[in-house]
Amino acid sequence: MKTILRKSVLIGIAITFTVIGANAQRIITGTVYREGKPAAGVVVEGHKGTNYYTSFDGKYKIQADKKSKWIKFTYADDMRKLNIEGNTNNVIDFSFDGKIPVKGAGEDKGVNLKSAQELMKGQNKEFMNDLSLYAEFYKQKEYKSALPHWKNLFDKYPKSTSNIYIHGVKMYESFLRKATSWEEKEKYIDKMMEIYDRRIKYFDHKGYVLGRKGTDWFKYKLMNEKITPEELKKVYKKGYEWLDESIKLQGDKSEVPILVVFMQVTKQLFKLGELSKETVVKNYETCNNIINAALKKDPANEKAKLSQTAIEQVFGTSGAADCEALVSMYTPQFAERSGDIEFVKSMLRRLNQAGCNESPLFEQGAEQMYELNPSGEAAFNMARMFLKKGDPQKAKQYYQQAMKLETDQSLLENYYYEFAAFMFAQEKNLPEARSYARKALAINPKNCKALMLIGDIYVAASRAFSDDNFERSTVFWVAVDYFNRARSADSDCAADAASKAATYRAYFPNKETGFFNGLEEGKNYQVKGWINETTKVRY
């Protein structure tokens, strides 16, 4: 389980680190120090309260019960307890060695906060020399030679240029990839996180930088194949915290690949029991709204399209997207936003995916969408609604309208498949059902549901295909061909397809009958009539 979660998160994931205490009535903040400097990587735990994992600013924030007796600070194997009984102060700093610097002192001491333009105008020779040497070595990818000059700029001239931070991350990524031990890799990861923090401090753009920071955190922290389940959880929570804040700050300006990472970790943390179903749904809605805004601005945005597909897949397989959660979430939203076509469209897609199209909310939404914009998708939802209401004739009319109006090939593929299933189940029109299943396959040859449907159509056709028992049994060769294709096309159909293939092999002609008809095993055979398919002879 640990390996599966870690690897899936490498594609992109994140989790909140704070677990809200049931009786939390007090919020305590502060800074943790080691050797006089803010300490990263410290787990801060409040008695009867919550946990927090410090970043490079050393700051923490926990919730505690009013009766909490202590705060525990753990760094690697070093654990300290601070007694807070009777201490009503809600700002509590702590140092492992007792050295807490005076507020406002030291951090920017000896630092020149001028811009590169100001420094060059003032002929600051140290700055100009280091900038020139670091830039030249960096350009040649001689990062080890660039490092001492870069470090001087990073330490002494932190506001000179943002390239210090952009290039710094790139250099340390290079060092990290070449490192041979995990201890060395972790040192470089820590430095990258420090670079991101200082970039935020001196150049702001906090939302954007936190997104990059969180993504790199997961990308490299999860390289550790020996990570323990507890450490893994900490990594998830800390990264989730950064990405969550990034998305809140950036809003519609969020980079869409970061949204995918955020949703993937949300999913994994939900599976670990760390996030509620409601939070997963809420995060999905947030990400989906941002991507919809990007696509509205630029309908040809390929990154947004790919990210939306990925997010849909993650949410659909999260286990949180059930009818109860979706209907509960969307009902009050629909009451407020029923005139927003994009919202209604998104809601109906989610309800459709979760199989909630029998709910009153789906019916209301389908009618509203058709009224707002009688598009192909709106007609498709109306078809589903009338089918569930037991009116197949009206359902058929709307299916036909949906297929006529739709231009989106991915949607049209599904309409063709569903109408094929309708013609098979409702009207028993086997040739017509196959015709529409083939249309779905023309768009996507690996549509396993359409392949399965054609197999089912041929099984049904065998009963009345011919008066000759042998000819009837040859139809099962073709049916099994389609079940085998479905099994290979998509893992979603594999088990069902394999089961059907095994079942209908029993209906193949036997060798004696085949020999009597002059058929050699392995040779091509044409199943005639309206089926008109070529298959292989087998017994």
Coordinates of C-alpha atoms in Angstrom, one line a residue:
M1 CA 0.0 0.0 0.0
K2 CA 2.8 2.4 0.9
T3 CA 4.6 1.9 -2.4
I4 CA 1.3 2.3 -4.4
L5 CA 0.5 5.6 -2.7
R6 CA 4.0 6.9 -3.0
K7 CA 4.2 6.2 -6.7
S8 CA 0.8 7.5 -7.5
V9 CA 1.7 10.7 -5.7
L10 CA 4.8 11.1 -7.9
I11 CA 2.4 12.0 -10.7
G12 CA 1.2 14.7 -8.3
I13 CA -0.5 14.8 -4.9
A14 CA -0.9 16.6 -1.5
I15 CA -2.5 16.5 2.0
T16 CA -3.3 18.8 5.0
F17 CA -1.0 18.2 7.9
T18 CA -3.2 19.5 10.7
V19 CA -5.6 17.2 12.4
I20 CA -8.2 19.2 14.3
G21 CA -8.5 18.2 17.9
A22 CA -12.0 17.5 19.0
N23 CA -11.8 19.9 22.0
A24 CA -9.5 22.5 20.5
Q25 CA -10.2 25.9 22.0
R26 CA -6.8 27.6 21.7
I27 CA -4.5 28.4 18.8
I28 CA -0.8 28.6 19.7
T29 CA 1.7 30.0 17.2
G30 CA 5.5 30.5 17.4
T31 CA 8.9 29.9 15.9
V32 CA 11.2 27.0 16.5
Y33 CA 15.0 27.6 16.5
R34 CA 18.2 25.5 16.4
E35 CA 21.6 27.1 16.8
G36 CA 20.0 30.5 16.8
K37 CA 18.2 30.0 13.4
P38 CA 14.6 29.1 12.4
A39 CA 14.4 25.3 12.3
A40 CA 12.8 23.4 9.4
G41 CA 11.6 19.8 9.7
V42 CA 10.5 20.0 13.3
V43 CA 7.3 18.2 14.3
V44 CA 5.4 20.3 16.8
E45 CA 2.7 18.5 18.8
G46 CA 0.3 20.0 21.3
H47 CA -1.0 17.9 24.2
K48 CA -4.7 17.2 23.5
G49 CA -4.1 19.2 20.3
T50 CA -2.8 19.0 16.7
N51 CA 0.5 18.5 15.0
Y52 CA 2.5 20.8 12.7
Y53 CA 5.6 20.3 10.5
T54 CA 7.8 23.4 10.3
S55 CA 9.1 24.9 7.1
F56 CA 12.3 27.0 6.7
D57 CA 10.8 29.9 8.5
G58 CA 10.6 27.7 11.6
K59 CA 7.0 28.9 12.2
Y60 CA 4.3 26.6 13.6
K61 CA 0.6 26.9 14.3
I62 CA -1.3 24.3 16.4
Q63 CA -4.7 24.0 18.0
A64 CA -4.8 22.9 21.7
D65 CA -7.2 22.2 24.4
K66 CA -7.4 24.8 27.2
K67 CA -6.2 22.1 29.5
S68 CA -3.1 21.2 27.4
K69 CA -0.1 20.6 29.6
W70 CA 2.8 20.6 27.1
I71 CA 4.0 21.2 23.6
K72 CA 6.4 18.5 22.2
F73 CA 9.1 19.5 19.6
T74 CA 10.8 16.6 17.7
Y75 CA 13.7 17.0 15.3
A76 CA 15.0 13.6 14.0
D77 CA 15.8 11.7 17.3
D78 CA 15.8 14.8 19.4
M79 CA 12.6 15.2 21.3
R80 CA 11.9 18.0 23.8
K81 CA 8.8 18.8 25.9
L82 CA 7.9 22.4 26.9
N83 CA 5.6 22.7 29.9
I84 CA 2.8 25.2 29.2
E85 CA 0.6 24.6 32.3
G86 CA -0.5 28.0 33.5
N87 CA 1.0 29.7 30.4
T88 CA -1.8 31.7 28.8
N89 CA 0.4 33.2 26.1
N90 CA -0.7 32.0 22.7
V91 CA 2.7 33.0 21.1
I92 CA 5.3 30.6 22.3
D93 CA 8.8 30.4 20.7
F94 CA 11.1 27.5 21.4
S95 CA 14.8 26.8 20.9
F96 CA 16.5 23.4 21.1
D97 CA 19.6 25.1 22.5
G98 CA 18.0 27.9 24.4
K99 CA 19.1 30.6 21.8
I100 CA 16.1 32.6 20.7
P101 CA 17.2 35.6 18.7
V102 CA 15.8 39.1 19.4
K103 CA 12.9 39.8 17.1
G104 CA 13.8 41.8 14.1
A105 CA 17.5 41.2 14.6
G106 CA 20.0 39.1 12.6
E107 CA 18.0 37.8 9.7
D108 CA 18.7 40.8 7.3
K109 CA 21.8 41.8 9.1
G110 CA 24.7 42.4 6.6
V111 CA 22.2 42.0 3.7
N112 CA 22.0 44.5 0.9
L113 CA 18.4 44.9 -0.3
K114 CA 19.0 46.9 -3.4
S115 CA 18.0 45.8 -6.9
A116 CA 20.5 44.7 -9.5
Q117 CA 19.9 47.9 -11.4
E118 CA 20.7 50.0 -8.2
L119 CA 23.8 47.9 -7.4
M120 CA 25.2 48.3 -10.9
K121 CA 24.4 52.0 -10.9
G122 CA 26.3 52.3 -7.6
Q123 CA 29.2 50.3 -9.1
N124 CA 29.1 47.6 -6.4
K125 CA 32.1 45.6 -7.5
E126 CA 31.5 42.6 -5.4
F127 CA 28.0 42.2 -6.7
M128 CA 29.0 42.8 -10.3
N129 CA 31.9 40.4 -10.2
D130 CA 29.8 37.6 -8.6
L131 CA 26.9 38.2 -10.9
S132 CA 29.1 38.0 -14.0
L133 CA 31.0 34.9 -13.0
Y134 CA 27.9 33.0 -11.7
A135 CA 25.9 33.9 -14.9
E136 CA 28.7 32.8 -17.2
F137 CA 29.2 29.5 -15.4
Y138 CA 25.5 28.9 -15.2
K139 CA 25.1 29.5 -18.9
Q140 CA 27.7 26.8 -19.5
K141 CA 26.0 24.5 -17.0
E142 CA 29.1 24.4 -14.9
Y143 CA 27.0 24.6 -11.7
K144 CA 29.7 23.6 -9.3
S145 CA 31.9 26.5 -10.5
A146 CA 28.8 28.8 -10.4
L147 CA 27.8 27.8 -6.9
P148 CA 30.2 30.0 -4.7
H149 CA 29.4 33.1 -6.7
W150 CA 25.7 32.3 -6.6
K151 CA 25.8 31.7 -2.9
N152 CA 27.3 35.1 -2.2
L153 CA 24.5 36.7 -4.2
F154 CA 21.9 34.5 -2.4
D155 CA 23.2 35.4 1.0
K156 CA 24.2 39.1 0.6
Y157 CA 22.0 40.4 -2.3
P158 CA 18.7 38.6 -1.9
K159 CA 16.6 41.3 -3.7
S160 CA 19.0 41.9 -6.6
T161 CA 17.3 39.6 -9.1
S162 CA 14.7 36.8 -9.0
N163 CA 17.0 34.8 -11.3
I164 CA 19.0 33.9 -8.2
Y165 CA 16.1 31.8 -7.0
I166 CA 15.0 30.4 -10.4
H167 CA 18.6 29.4 -11.3
G168 CA 19.3 28.2 -7.7
V169 CA 16.5 25.6 -7.8
K170 CA 17.7 24.4 -11.2
M171 CA 21.3 24.0 -10.0
Y172 CA 20.3 22.1 -6.8
E173 CA 18.0 19.9 -8.9
S174 CA 21.0 19.0 -11.0
F175 CA 23.1 18.2 -7.8
L176 CA 20.2 16.1 -6.5
R177 CA 19.9 14.0 -9.6
K178 CA 23.6 13.1 -9.4
A179 CA 23.6 12.4 -5.6
T180 CA 24.2 8.8 -4.7
S181 CA 22.8 8.7 -1.2
W182 CA 19.4 9.6 0.2
E183 CA 21.0 11.7 2.9
E184 CA 22.7 13.8 0.2
K185 CA 19.5 14.1 -1.8
E186 CA 17.6 15.2 1.2
K187 CA 20.1 18.0 1.9
Y188 CA 19.5 19.3 -1.7
I189 CA 15.8 19.1 -1.3
D190 CA 16.0 21.1 1.9
K191 CA 18.1 23.7 0.1
M192 CA 15.5 24.0 -2.7
M193 CA 12.7 24.5 -0.2
E194 CA 14.8 27.3 1.4
I195 CA 15.3 28.9 -1.9
Y196 CA 11.6 29.0 -2.6
D197 CA 11.0 30.5 0.9
R198 CA 13.5 33.3 0.4
R199 CA 12.1 34.0 -3.0
I200 CA 8.7 34.5 -1.4
K201 CA 10.2 36.7 1.3
Y202 CA 12.0 39.0 -1.1
F203 CA 10.0 38.9 -4.3
D204 CA 6.5 37.8 -3.1
H205 CA 4.3 36.1 -5.7
K206 CA 3.6 33.7 -2.8
G207 CA 0.8 31.8 -4.5
Y208 CA 2.8 31.0 -7.7
V209 CA 6.0 30.1 -5.8
L210 CA 4.1 27.8 -3.3
G211 CA 2.7 25.9 -6.3
R212 CA 6.2 25.3 -7.7
K213 CA 7.5 24.5 -4.2
G214 CA 4.8 22.0 -3.4
T215 CA 5.2 20.2 -6.8
D216 CA 9.0 19.9 -6.4
W217 CA 8.5 18.7 -2.8
F218 CA 6.4 15.8 -4.0
K219 CA 8.6 15.2 -7.0
Y220 CA 11.7 14.7 -5.0
K221 CA 10.6 13.6 -1.5
L222 CA 8.8 10.7 -2.9
M223 CA 11.9 9.4 -4.6
N224 CA 12.8 7.8 -1.3
E225 CA 11.8 4.2 -1.7
K226 CA 12.5 3.5 2.0
I227 CA 10.2 6.1 3.3
T228 CA 8.1 4.9 6.2
P229 CA 4.3 5.2 6.3
E230 CA 4.5 7.8 9.0
E231 CA 7.1 9.9 7.1
L232 CA 5.0 9.5 3.9
K233 CA 2.0 10.9 5.6
K234 CA 4.0 13.9 6.8
V235 CA 5.3 14.6 3.3
Y236 CA 1.7 14.5 2.0
K237 CA 0.3 16.8 4.6
K238 CA 3.0 19.4 4.3
G239 CA 2.9 19.4 0.5
Y240 CA -0.9 19.6 0.5
E241 CA -0.7 22.6 2.8
W242 CA 1.4 24.5 0.3
L243 CA -0.6 23.6 -2.7
D244 CA -3.9 24.4 -1.0
E245 CA -2.6 27.8 -0.1
S246 CA -1.2 28.3 -3.5
I247 CA -4.5 27.6 -5.2
K248 CA -6.4 29.8 -2.8
L249 CA -4.0 32.7 -3.5
Q250 CA -3.8 32.2 -7.3
G251 CA -7.4 31.4 -8.0
D252 CA -8.0 31.3 -11.8
K253 CA -4.3 32.1 -12.3
S254 CA -3.2 28.7 -10.9
E255 CA -1.1 26.6 -13.2
V256 CA -3.3 23.8 -14.4
P257 CA -0.7 21.0 -13.9
I258 CA -0.5 21.9 -10.2
L259 CA -4.3 21.3 -10.0
V260 CA -3.7 17.7 -11.1
V261 CA -1.1 17.2 -8.5
F262 CA -3.4 18.7 -5.8
M263 CA -6.3 16.4 -6.8
Q264 CA -4.1 13.3 -6.9
V265 CA -2.8 13.8 -3.4
T266 CA -6.3 14.8 -2.2
K267 CA -7.5 11.4 -3.5
Q268 CA -4.7 9.5 -1.8
L269 CA -5.2 11.2 1.5
F270 CA -8.9 10.6 1.4
K271 CA -8.1 6.9 1.0
L272 CA -5.8 7.2 4.1
G273 CA -8.7 8.6 6.0
E274 CA -7.0 12.0 6.4
L275 CA -9.5 14.0 4.4
S276 CA -13.3 14.0 4.4
K277 CA -15.4 13.1 1.4
E278 CA -16.8 16.7 1.4
T279 CA -13.2 18.1 1.2
V280 CA -12.5 15.9 -1.8
V281 CA -15.6 17.1 -3.6
K282 CA -14.9 20.7 -2.7
N283 CA -11.3 20.4 -4.0
Y284 CA -12.5 18.9 -7.2
E285 CA -15.0 21.7 -7.7
T286 CA -12.3 24.3 -7.1
C287 CA -9.9 22.7 -9.6
N288 CA -12.7 22.2 -12.2
N289 CA -13.9 25.8 -11.9
I290 CA -10.3 27.1 -12.5
I291 CA -9.9 24.9 -15.5
N292 CA -13.3 25.9 -16.9
A293 CA -12.2 29.6 -16.6
A294 CA -9.0 28.8 -18.5
L295 CA -10.9 27.0 -21.3
K296 CA -13.4 29.8 -21.5
K297 CA -10.6 32.3 -22.0
D298 CA -8.8 30.0 -24.5
P299 CA -10.9 27.0 -25.8
A300 CA -7.8 25.7 -27.6
N301 CA -5.7 25.4 -24.3
E302 CA -4.3 21.9 -24.6
K303 CA -2.8 21.9 -21.2
A304 CA -6.1 22.8 -19.6
K305 CA -7.9 20.1 -21.6
L306 CA -5.4 17.4 -20.6
S307 CA -5.5 18.5 -17.0
Q308 CA -9.3 18.5 -17.0
T309 CA -9.3 14.9 -18.3
A310 CA -6.8 13.9 -15.6
I311 CA -8.7 15.6 -12.8
E312 CA -12.0 14.0 -14.0
Q313 CA -10.3 10.6 -13.9
V314 CA -8.8 11.2 -10.4
F315 CA -12.1 12.4 -8.9
G316 CA -14.1 9.6 -10.6
T317 CA -11.9 6.9 -9.1
S318 CA -11.5 8.6 -5.7
G319 CA -14.3 6.9 -4.0
A320 CA -15.7 10.2 -2.8
A321 CA -17.8 10.9 -5.9
D322 CA -20.9 9.0 -4.8
C323 CA -24.5 10.2 -5.3
E324 CA -25.1 11.1 -1.7
A325 CA -22.1 13.4 -1.6
L326 CA -22.7 15.0 -5.0
V327 CA -26.4 15.6 -4.5
S328 CA -25.8 17.0 -1.0
M329 CA -23.1 19.4 -2.5
Y330 CA -24.9 20.4 -5.7
T331 CA -28.5 20.9 -4.4
P332 CA -27.9 24.3 -2.6
Q333 CA -25.5 25.4 -5.4
F334 CA -28.1 24.6 -8.1
A335 CA -30.7 26.7 -6.2
E336 CA -28.3 29.7 -6.5
R337 CA -26.7 29.1 -9.9
S338 CA -29.3 27.4 -12.0
G339 CA -28.9 30.2 -14.6
D340 CA -25.2 29.5 -15.0
I341 CA -24.9 27.1 -18.0
E342 CA -21.3 26.1 -17.3
F343 CA -22.2 25.2 -13.7
V344 CA -25.2 23.2 -14.7
K345 CA -23.2 21.4 -17.4
S346 CA -20.5 20.5 -14.9
M347 CA -23.0 19.3 -12.3
L348 CA -24.8 17.0 -14.8
R349 CA -21.5 15.5 -15.9
R350 CA -20.6 14.7 -12.4
L351 CA -24.0 13.2 -11.6
N352 CA -23.9 11.2 -14.9
Q353 CA -20.4 9.8 -14.0
A354 CA -21.6 8.7 -10.6
G355 CA -24.7 7.1 -11.9
C356 CA -27.0 9.7 -10.2
N357 CA -29.2 10.3 -13.2
E358 CA -32.3 9.0 -11.4
S359 CA -32.1 11.7 -8.8
P360 CA -34.6 14.6 -8.8
L361 CA -31.7 17.0 -9.0
F362 CA -30.5 15.4 -12.3
E363 CA -34.0 15.8 -13.7
Q364 CA -34.2 19.4 -12.7
G365 CA -30.7 20.1 -14.1
A366 CA -31.3 18.3 -17.4
E367 CA -34.5 20.4 -18.0
Q368 CA -32.8 23.6 -17.0
M369 CA -29.7 23.0 -19.2
Y370 CA -32.0 22.2 -22.2
E371 CA -33.9 25.4 -21.6
L372 CA -30.7 27.5 -21.3
N373 CA -29.0 25.9 -24.3
P374 CA -30.6 23.1 -26.3
S375 CA -27.2 21.6 -27.3
G376 CA -26.2 18.1 -28.0
E377 CA -25.2 17.5 -24.4
A378 CA -28.4 19.0 -23.1
A379 CA -30.4 16.7 -25.4
F380 CA -28.4 13.7 -24.2
N381 CA -29.2 14.4 -20.6
M382 CA -32.9 14.8 -21.5
A383 CA -32.7 11.4 -23.3
R384 CA -31.3 9.8 -20.1
M385 CA -34.0 11.5 -18.0
F386 CA -36.9 10.2 -20.2
L387 CA -35.4 6.7 -20.3
K388 CA -35.3 6.6 -16.5
K389 CA -38.9 7.8 -16.4
G390 CA -40.0 4.9 -18.6
D391 CA -40.6 6.9 -21.8
P392 CA -38.4 5.3 -24.4
Q393 CA -39.9 7.1 -27.4
K394 CA -39.1 10.5 -26.0
A395 CA -35.7 9.2 -25.0
K396 CA -35.0 8.1 -28.6
Q397 CA -36.0 11.5 -30.0
Y398 CA -33.5 13.2 -27.6
Y399 CA -30.8 10.7 -28.3
Q400 CA -31.1 11.4 -32.0
Q401 CA -31.1 15.1 -31.5
A402 CA -28.0 14.8 -29.3
M403 CA -26.1 12.9 -32.0
K404 CA -27.2 15.4 -34.6
L405 CA -26.1 18.5 -32.7
E406 CA -22.9 17.3 -31.0
T407 CA -19.5 18.3 -32.4
D408 CA -17.2 17.2 -29.5
Q409 CA -15.9 13.8 -30.6
S410 CA -15.3 12.4 -27.1
L411 CA -18.9 13.2 -26.1
L412 CA -20.3 11.9 -29.5
E413 CA -18.4 8.6 -28.9
N414 CA -20.4 8.1 -25.7
Y415 CA -23.7 9.2 -27.3
Y416 CA -23.2 6.6 -30.1
Y417 CA -22.4 3.9 -27.6
E418 CA -25.4 4.7 -25.3
F419 CA -27.8 4.9 -28.3
A420 CA -26.5 1.5 -29.5
A421 CA -27.2 0.0 -26.1
F422 CA -30.7 1.6 -26.2
M423 CA -31.5 0.1 -29.6
F424 CA -30.2 -3.3 -28.4
A425 CA -32.1 -3.3 -25.1
Q426 CA -35.2 -1.3 -25.9
E427 CA -36.0 -2.0 -29.6
K428 CA -34.1 -5.3 -30.1
N429 CA -32.9 -3.9 -33.4
L430 CA -29.5 -5.7 -33.6
P431 CA -28.2 -4.4 -36.9
E432 CA -29.0 -0.8 -35.9
A433 CA -27.4 -1.3 -32.5
R434 CA -24.2 -2.7 -34.1
S435 CA -24.2 0.3 -36.5
Y436 CA -24.0 2.8 -33.7
A437 CA -21.5 0.8 -31.7
R438 CA -19.3 0.8 -34.7
K439 CA -19.6 4.6 -34.9
A440 CA -18.4 4.8 -31.3
L441 CA -15.4 2.5 -32.3
A442 CA -14.7 4.7 -35.3
I443 CA -13.9 7.5 -32.9
N444 CA -12.2 5.3 -30.3
P445 CA -11.2 1.8 -31.4
K446 CA -10.4 0.9 -27.8
N447 CA -13.9 1.7 -26.4
C448 CA -14.2 -1.6 -24.5
K449 CA -17.9 -1.0 -23.8
A450 CA -18.7 -0.8 -27.5
L451 CA -16.7 -3.9 -28.2
M452 CA -18.5 -5.8 -25.4
L453 CA -21.8 -4.6 -26.7
I454 CA -21.2 -6.0 -30.2
G455 CA -20.2 -9.3 -28.6
D456 CA -23.5 -9.3 -26.8
I457 CA -25.4 -8.3 -30.0
Y458 CA -23.9 -11.3 -31.8
V459 CA -24.7 -13.7 -28.9
A460 CA -28.3 -12.5 -29.1
A461 CA -28.2 -12.8 -32.9
S462 CA -27.1 -16.4 -32.8
R463 CA -30.6 -17.6 -31.7
A464 CA -32.3 -16.6 -35.0
F465 CA -29.3 -16.4 -37.3
S466 CA -29.9 -19.6 -39.2
D467 CA -31.9 -22.8 -39.2
D468 CA -28.6 -24.7 -39.3
N469 CA -27.1 -25.5 -35.9
F470 CA -23.5 -25.3 -37.2
E471 CA -24.0 -21.9 -38.8
R472 CA -25.6 -20.6 -35.5
S473 CA -22.6 -21.9 -33.5
T474 CA -20.1 -20.1 -35.8
V475 CA -21.5 -16.7 -34.7
F476 CA -19.9 -17.4 -31.3
W477 CA -16.5 -17.3 -32.9
V478 CA -17.1 -13.7 -33.8
A479 CA -18.8 -12.8 -30.5
V480 CA -15.7 -14.2 -28.6
D481 CA -13.4 -12.2 -30.9
Y482 CA -15.1 -9.0 -29.6
F483 CA -15.0 -10.0 -26.0
N484 CA -11.2 -10.7 -26.4
R485 CA -10.7 -7.3 -28.0
A486 CA -12.6 -5.7 -25.2
R487 CA -10.4 -7.5 -22.6
S488 CA -7.2 -6.2 -24.3
A489 CA -8.6 -2.7 -24.9
D490 CA -9.2 -1.5 -21.4
S491 CA -8.7 -2.9 -17.9
D492 CA -12.2 -1.6 -16.9
C493 CA -13.7 -4.4 -19.1
A494 CA -11.1 -7.1 -18.6
A495 CA -12.8 -9.2 -16.0
D496 CA -16.2 -9.1 -17.5
A497 CA -14.9 -9.7 -21.0
A498 CA -12.8 -12.6 -20.0
S499 CA -15.7 -14.2 -18.2
K500 CA -18.0 -13.9 -21.3
A501 CA -15.3 -15.2 -23.6
A502 CA -14.9 -18.2 -21.4
T503 CA -18.7 -18.8 -21.2
Y504 CA -19.3 -18.6 -25.0
R505 CA -16.3 -20.7 -26.0
A506 CA -18.5 -23.6 -24.9
Y507 CA -20.9 -22.8 -27.8
F508 CA -18.2 -23.2 -30.5
P509 CA -18.7 -25.9 -33.1
N510 CA -17.1 -29.2 -32.2
K511 CA -14.3 -30.7 -34.2
E512 CA -16.5 -33.4 -35.6
T513 CA -19.0 -30.9 -37.0
G514 CA -16.2 -28.7 -38.3
F515 CA -14.5 -31.7 -40.1
F516 CA -17.8 -32.6 -41.6
N517 CA -18.1 -29.1 -43.0
G518 CA -14.5 -29.2 -44.3
L519 CA -13.1 -26.5 -41.9
E520 CA -9.5 -26.7 -40.7
E521 CA -8.7 -25.1 -37.4
G522 CA -6.9 -21.7 -37.7
K523 CA -8.3 -20.9 -41.1
N524 CA -10.4 -17.9 -41.9
Y525 CA -14.1 -18.2 -41.9
Q526 CA -16.8 -15.8 -43.1
V527 CA -19.9 -15.5 -41.0
K528 CA -22.4 -14.4 -43.6
G529 CA -25.8 -12.7 -43.5
W530 CA -26.1 -9.2 -41.9
I531 CA -23.2 -10.0 -39.5
N532 CA -20.7 -10.4 -42.4
E533 CA -17.6 -10.8 -40.3
T534 CA -14.4 -12.7 -40.9
T535 CA -13.1 -14.9 -38.0
K536 CA -10.9 -17.8 -37.3
V537 CA -12.0 -21.5 -37.1
R538 CA -11.4 -22.9 -33.6
Y539 CA -12.8 -25.7 -31.6

